[in-house]
Coordinates of C-alpha atoms in Angstrom, one line a residue:
X249 CA 118.7 -89.0 219.9
X250 CA 115.3 -87.5 220.5
X251 CA 114.6 -83.7 221.0
X252 CA 111.7 -81.8 221.9
X253 CA 111.7 -78.3 220.5
X254 CA 109.5 -75.9 222.1
X255 CA 108.8 -73.1 219.8
X256 CA 110.9 -73.9 216.5
X257 CA 110.0 -71.5 214.0
X258 CA 112.0 -68.3 215.2
X259 CA 115.3 -67.0 213.8
X260 CA 117.5 -69.1 216.4
X261 CA 115.3 -72.2 216.7
X262 CA 114.5 -72.7 213.2
X263 CA 118.3 -72.7 212.5
X264 CA 118.6 -75.4 215.1
X265 CA 115.9 -77.3 213.9
X266 CA 117.3 -77.4 210.5
X267 CA 120.8 -78.5 211.9
X268 CA 119.2 -81.4 213.9
X269 CA 117.2 -82.7 211.0
X270 CA 120.2 -82.9 208.7
X271 CA 122.1 -84.7 211.8
X272 CA 119.3 -87.3 211.9
X273 CA 117.9 -86.5 215.3
X274 CA 114.4 -87.8 216.1
X275 CA 112.6 -84.5 216.3
X276 CA 109.2 -83.3 217.9
X277 CA 108.4 -79.5 217.6
X278 CA 105.7 -78.4 220.0
X279 CA 104.0 -75.0 219.1
X280 CA 100.7 -73.6 218.1
X281 CA 101.1 -74.9 214.4
X282 CA 100.8 -71.6 212.8
X283 CA 103.7 -71.8 210.7
X284 CA 103.9 -75.6 209.5
X285 CA 105.8 -74.5 206.3
X286 CA 109.0 -73.9 208.3
X287 CA 109.6 -77.5 209.7
X288 CA 111.8 -79.9 207.9
X289 CA 110.6 -83.2 206.6
X290 CA 110.4 -85.9 209.1
X291 CA 109.8 -83.7 212.2
X292 CA 107.0 -84.7 214.2
X293 CA 104.6 -81.8 215.2
X294 CA 102.7 -81.5 218.6
X295 CA 100.2 -78.9 218.1
X296 CA 99.6 -77.3 221.5
X297 CA 100.0 -74.0 223.6
X298 CA 102.8 -74.7 226.0
X299 CA 101.1 -72.1 228.2
X300 CA 98.4 -74.4 228.5
X301 CA 100.0 -76.8 230.9
X302 CA 97.3 -79.5 231.0
X303 CA 97.2 -79.7 227.4
X304 CA 100.8 -79.9 226.8
X305 CA 101.2 -82.6 229.6
X306 CA 98.3 -84.6 227.8
X307 CA 99.9 -84.3 224.2
X308 CA 103.3 -84.9 225.1
X309 CA 102.0 -87.9 227.1
X310 CA 104.7 -90.1 229.0
X311 CA 107.3 -89.4 226.3
X312 CA 110.8 -89.4 227.4
X313 CA 113.6 -87.0 225.7
X314 CA 117.2 -86.9 225.6
X315 CA 117.0 -83.1 225.3
X316 CA 114.3 -80.5 225.6
X317 CA 114.7 -77.1 224.3
X318 CA 112.9 -74.1 225.3
X319 CA 112.9 -71.1 223.0
X320 CA 109.8 -69.1 224.1
X321 CA 110.5 -69.0 227.8
X322 CA 110.6 -65.3 229.1
X323 CA 109.2 -65.3 232.4
X324 CA 109.5 -67.2 235.8
X325 CA 106.1 -69.0 235.4
X326 CA 107.4 -70.3 232.1
X327 CA 110.4 -72.3 233.3
X328 CA 108.4 -73.2 236.8
X329 CA 105.9 -74.7 234.3
X330 CA 108.6 -76.4 232.4
X331 CA 110.1 -77.9 235.4
X332 CA 106.8 -79.3 236.4
X333 CA 106.2 -80.7 232.9
X334 CA 109.8 -82.2 232.3
X335 CA 111.4 -83.0 235.6
X336 CA 112.4 -86.6 235.2
X337 CA 111.4 -86.7 231.6
X338 CA 114.8 -85.4 229.9
X339 CA 118.4 -85.8 230.2
X340 CA 119.1 -82.2 229.5
X341 CA 116.9 -79.0 229.4
X342 CA 118.2 -76.1 227.4
X343 CA 116.9 -72.6 228.1
X344 CA 117.6 -69.8 225.6
X345 CA 118.3 -66.8 227.7
X346 CA 120.0 -63.6 226.6
X347 CA 123.5 -61.8 226.2
X348 CA 121.5 -58.7 227.3
X349 CA 121.4 -60.1 230.7
X350 CA 124.9 -59.2 231.2
X351 CA 125.7 -56.2 233.7
X352 CA 124.7 -52.8 232.2
X353 CA 126.2 -50.5 232.5
X354 CA 129.1 -52.9 231.4
X355 CA 132.0 -53.2 233.8
X356 CA 134.3 -54.4 230.9
X357 CA 133.7 -54.7 227.4
X358 CA 135.1 -58.2 227.3
X359 CA 132.2 -60.6 228.3
X360 CA 132.6 -64.0 229.4
X361 CA 130.1 -66.4 231.1
X362 CA 131.4 -65.2 234.6
X363 CA 130.4 -61.5 233.9
X364 CA 127.7 -60.6 236.3
X365 CA 124.0 -60.5 235.5
X366 CA 122.2 -57.1 235.8
X367 CA 120.2 -55.0 233.7
X368 CA 118.1 -52.1 235.1
X369 CA 117.1 -50.6 231.8
X370 CA 115.3 -53.7 230.3
X371 CA 112.5 -55.8 231.9
X372 CA 113.2 -58.4 229.5
X373 CA 116.5 -59.0 230.3
X374 CA 115.7 -59.0 234.2
X375 CA 113.0 -61.6 233.5
X376 CA 115.7 -63.8 231.8
X377 CA 117.9 -63.5 234.7
X378 CA 115.1 -64.6 237.1
X379 CA 114.5 -67.5 234.9
X380 CA 118.3 -68.5 235.2
X381 CA 118.3 -68.4 238.9
X382 CA 115.2 -70.5 239.2
X383 CA 116.5 -73.2 236.9
X384 CA 120.1 -73.1 238.6
X385 CA 118.3 -73.6 241.9
X386 CA 116.3 -76.4 240.5
X387 CA 119.5 -78.0 239.2
X388 CA 121.3 -77.8 242.6
X389 CA 118.4 -78.8 244.7
X390 CA 116.5 -81.2 242.2
X391 CA 119.2 -82.5 239.7
X392 CA 117.2 -80.8 237.0
X393 CA 119.7 -81.1 234.2
X394 CA 119.7 -77.5 233.0
X395 CA 122.1 -75.9 230.2
X396 CA 121.7 -72.0 229.7
X397 CA 122.4 -70.5 226.4
X398 CA 123.0 -66.6 226.1
X399 CA 122.9 -65.7 222.4
X400 CA 123.5 -62.1 221.3
X401 CA 122.2 -60.5 218.2
X402 CA 121.4 -63.3 215.7
X403 CA 120.0 -63.0 212.3
X404 CA 119.4 -65.2 209.3
X405 CA 118.3 -65.0 205.6
X406 CA 115.3 -63.3 206.4
X407 CA 116.5 -60.5 208.9
X408 CA 119.2 -57.9 208.9
X409 CA 120.5 -56.4 212.2
X410 CA 120.1 -52.7 212.7
X411 CA 120.4 -50.5 215.6
X412 CA 117.4 -48.5 215.7
X413 CA 114.0 -49.7 214.3
X414 CA 110.1 -49.6 214.7
X415 CA 107.5 -52.3 215.5
X416 CA 107.7 -53.8 212.0
X417 CA 111.5 -54.4 212.2
X418 CA 114.3 -53.7 210.1
X419 CA 113.0 -53.2 206.6
X420 CA 111.9 -49.5 206.8
X421 CA 115.8 -48.9 207.7
X422 CA 116.8 -50.5 204.5
X423 CA 114.1 -48.7 202.7
X424 CA 115.6 -45.3 204.0
X425 CA 118.9 -46.4 202.8
X426 CA 117.7 -47.2 199.3
X427 CA 115.8 -44.0 199.1
X428 CA 118.7 -42.0 200.1
X429 CA 117.2 -40.8 203.3
X430 CA 119.3 -40.2 206.5
X431 CA 119.4 -43.4 208.7
X432 CA 119.8 -42.9 212.5
X433 CA 122.7 -44.5 214.1
X434 CA 122.6 -44.2 218.0
X435 CA 125.6 -42.5 219.7
X436 CA 128.4 -41.7 217.3
X437 CA 128.3 -45.3 215.9
X438 CA 131.6 -46.1 217.2
X439 CA 130.6 -48.7 219.9
X440 CA 131.3 -52.4 219.1
X441 CA 128.6 -54.8 218.6
X442 CA 128.5 -58.6 217.7
X443 CA 126.1 -59.9 215.0
X444 CA 126.0 -63.9 214.6
X445 CA 124.6 -65.7 211.6
X446 CA 121.9 -68.3 212.7
X447 CA 123.6 -71.3 211.2
X448 CA 126.8 -70.4 213.1
X449 CA 124.7 -70.2 216.3
X450 CA 123.3 -73.6 215.6
X451 CA 126.4 -75.4 215.2
X452 CA 127.5 -74.4 218.8
X453 CA 124.0 -75.2 220.3
X454 CA 123.5 -78.5 218.8
X455 CA 127.1 -79.3 219.9
X456 CA 125.9 -78.7 223.6
X457 CA 122.9 -80.9 223.0
X458 CA 123.6 -84.2 224.9
X459 CA 127.0 -83.0 225.8
X460 CA 127.8 -84.2 229.7
X461 CA 130.0 -81.1 230.0
X462 CA 127.0 -78.8 229.4
X463 CA 124.8 -79.7 232.3
X464 CA 124.8 -77.2 235.0
X465 CA 126.6 -74.8 233.0
X466 CA 125.8 -71.5 231.0
X467 CA 127.3 -70.8 227.7
X468 CA 127.4 -67.7 225.2
X469 CA 127.4 -68.6 221.5
X470 CA 128.2 -65.7 219.2
X471 CA 130.5 -64.9 216.2
X472 CA 134.1 -63.9 217.1
X473 CA 133.6 -61.0 214.6
X474 CA 133.3 -57.5 216.5
X475 CA 132.0 -54.4 214.3
X476 CA 131.1 -51.0 214.9
X477 CA 127.5 -49.8 214.5
X478 CA 129.0 -47.5 211.6
X479 CA 130.6 -50.5 210.2
X480 CA 127.4 -52.5 210.2
X481 CA 125.4 -50.0 208.5
X482 CA 128.0 -49.2 206.1
X483 CA 128.3 -52.9 205.2
X484 CA 124.7 -53.1 204.7
X485 CA 124.7 -50.1 202.4
X486 CA 127.5 -51.3 200.5
X487 CA 125.5 -54.7 199.7
X488 CA 122.6 -52.6 198.7
X489 CA 124.9 -50.9 196.3
X490 CA 123.9 -47.4 197.7
X491 CA 125.5 -44.5 199.8
X492 CA 124.9 -44.6 203.4
X493 CA 123.7 -41.3 204.9
X494 CA 124.3 -41.7 208.7
X495 CA 122.7 -39.5 211.1
X496 CA 124.1 -40.1 214.6
X497 CA 121.7 -39.0 217.7
X498 CA 122.5 -39.7 221.3
X499 CA 121.1 -43.1 222.7
X500 CA 119.7 -41.1 225.7
X501 CA 117.8 -38.9 223.6
X502 CA 116.7 -41.8 221.4
X503 CA 115.4 -43.9 224.4
X504 CA 113.5 -40.7 225.6
X505 CA 112.0 -40.1 222.2
X506 CA 111.4 -43.6 221.3
X507 CA 109.7 -45.1 224.4
X508 CA 106.9 -46.6 222.1
X509 CA 109.6 -48.7 220.4
X510 CA 111.2 -49.9 223.7
X511 CA 114.5 -48.0 223.0
X512 CA 115.6 -47.6 226.6
X513 CA 115.8 -51.5 226.8
X514 CA 117.2 -52.1 223.4
X515 CA 119.7 -49.4 223.4
X516 CA 120.7 -48.3 226.8
X517 CA 120.2 -51.9 228.1
X518 CA 121.8 -53.6 225.3
X519 CA 123.0 -52.1 221.9
X520 CA 124.7 -48.9 222.9
X521 CA 127.1 -50.8 225.1
X522 CA 130.3 -52.0 223.5
X523 CA 130.7 -55.8 223.8
X524 CA 133.3 -58.5 222.8
X525 CA 132.4 -61.8 223.6
X526 CA 134.8 -64.5 224.7
X527 CA 133.9 -67.9 223.2
X528 CA 136.5 -69.9 224.9
X529 CA 134.0 -71.9 227.0
X530 CA 131.9 -73.0 224.1
X531 CA 134.9 -73.9 222.0
X532 CA 136.1 -76.2 224.8
X533 CA 132.8 -77.9 225.3
X534 CA 132.3 -78.1 221.3
X535 CA 135.7 -78.6 219.9
X536 CA 135.5 -77.5 216.2
X537 CA 133.1 -74.7 216.9
X538 CA 134.1 -71.9 214.7
X539 CA 131.8 -69.3 213.2
X540 CA 132.2 -69.3 209.6
X541 CA 129.9 -66.6 208.2
X542 CA 131.3 -63.0 208.3
X543 CA 128.8 -60.3 208.4
X544 CA 130.0 -59.2 204.8
X545 CA 129.0 -62.5 203.5
X546 CA 125.8 -63.0 205.8
X547 CA 124.3 -59.8 205.1
X548 CA 124.4 -60.5 201.1
X549 CA 122.8 -63.8 201.8
X550 CA 120.0 -62.2 203.8
X551 CA 119.7 -59.3 201.1
X552 CA 119.3 -62.0 198.3
X553 CA 116.3 -63.5 200.1
X554 CA 114.7 -60.5 201.4
X555 CA 114.9 -58.6 197.9
X556 CA 113.2 -61.5 196.3
X557 CA 110.5 -62.2 199.0
X558 CA 108.6 -58.8 199.0
X559 CA 105.5 -59.9 200.6
X560 CA 107.2 -61.9 203.4
X561 CA 110.1 -59.7 204.4
X562 CA 109.5 -56.1 203.1
X563 CA 107.0 -54.9 205.8
X564 CA 106.8 -51.2 205.5
X565 CA 106.6 -49.1 208.6
X566 CA 105.3 -45.6 207.8
X567 CA 105.0 -44.5 211.5
X568 CA 108.7 -45.3 212.2
X569 CA 109.6 -43.6 209.1
X570 CA 107.9 -40.5 210.1
X571 CA 109.4 -40.8 213.6
X572 CA 112.9 -40.8 212.1
X573 CA 112.1 -37.5 210.2
X574 CA 110.7 -35.8 213.2
X575 CA 113.8 -36.9 215.4
X576 CA 116.1 -35.5 212.8
X577 CA 114.3 -32.3 212.5
X578 CA 114.3 -31.9 216.3
X579 CA 117.9 -32.4 216.5
X580 CA 118.5 -30.0 213.6
X581 CA 116.2 -27.4 215.3
X582 CA 118.2 -27.7 218.6
X583 CA 121.6 -27.1 216.7
X584 CA 120.2 -23.7 215.6
X585 CA 119.7 -22.5 219.2
X586 CA 123.7 -22.1 219.6

């Protein structure tokens, strides 16, 4: 089987690439070639910027693929370009959407693929919805063999999921834990969330590749484990061998105070909403799919890697650290008014 991966070096796509390589797929990776070390042996690189349509068309030539996987499509123009490039050149086109596209505020905490799509709080999610709608239109009107995949919060050995972070990602939150500083948790920390280890996601995703039951369908692929944000942060702290000092702040307040970090979208439009994903559909399409990595185990795998790769993973964020202190001070000052 022959697959073209557009991207291939991100959290989700690198796990998929690794899985495919082990399964013996003929792999072509199309990206700008900035992270060659991340590709498995035997994978063929096509160095191109997919946004340069003429260059991408020239470098993929007349190649035919069993599956084309789009991991870096975010806007309508991205999927319109892909339709022009790969219509009649692939038996399946897989588009990575997002579980954040599901209706906000949530009509129900139980999410299925039939849950309506609407997110007034996050442009990223609205763009993904528009992409989905266009691709399904191309499927209905032109037979474009699309499969839509909606991952939720997925992490790997190099990243740890946290609720509130700055521009440089999770590390400053970990550092605050280790330094015994208060860690901001949105709301009261009791809302439920689902985090999925990337290798588990990849097993479900690859099971859909070349699967005739997947064409024209949308699938969510997540863990079956639901945890509160308090539990998530507590599990991280325990894995670090430190005491968690949680500081709960209203999600609305954080969204207003953290506009520079896009917190309205990532909190009100996503993480602040309790969700439990029903994975029945992916399990019917991919018999044997069973996420195996608990968060207890996954966070320890991640920390083993992160703590031993300082330069790669431990990117400090003093601006965000100062912002956390300012938010906590502001809430404490407000308490004194009553």
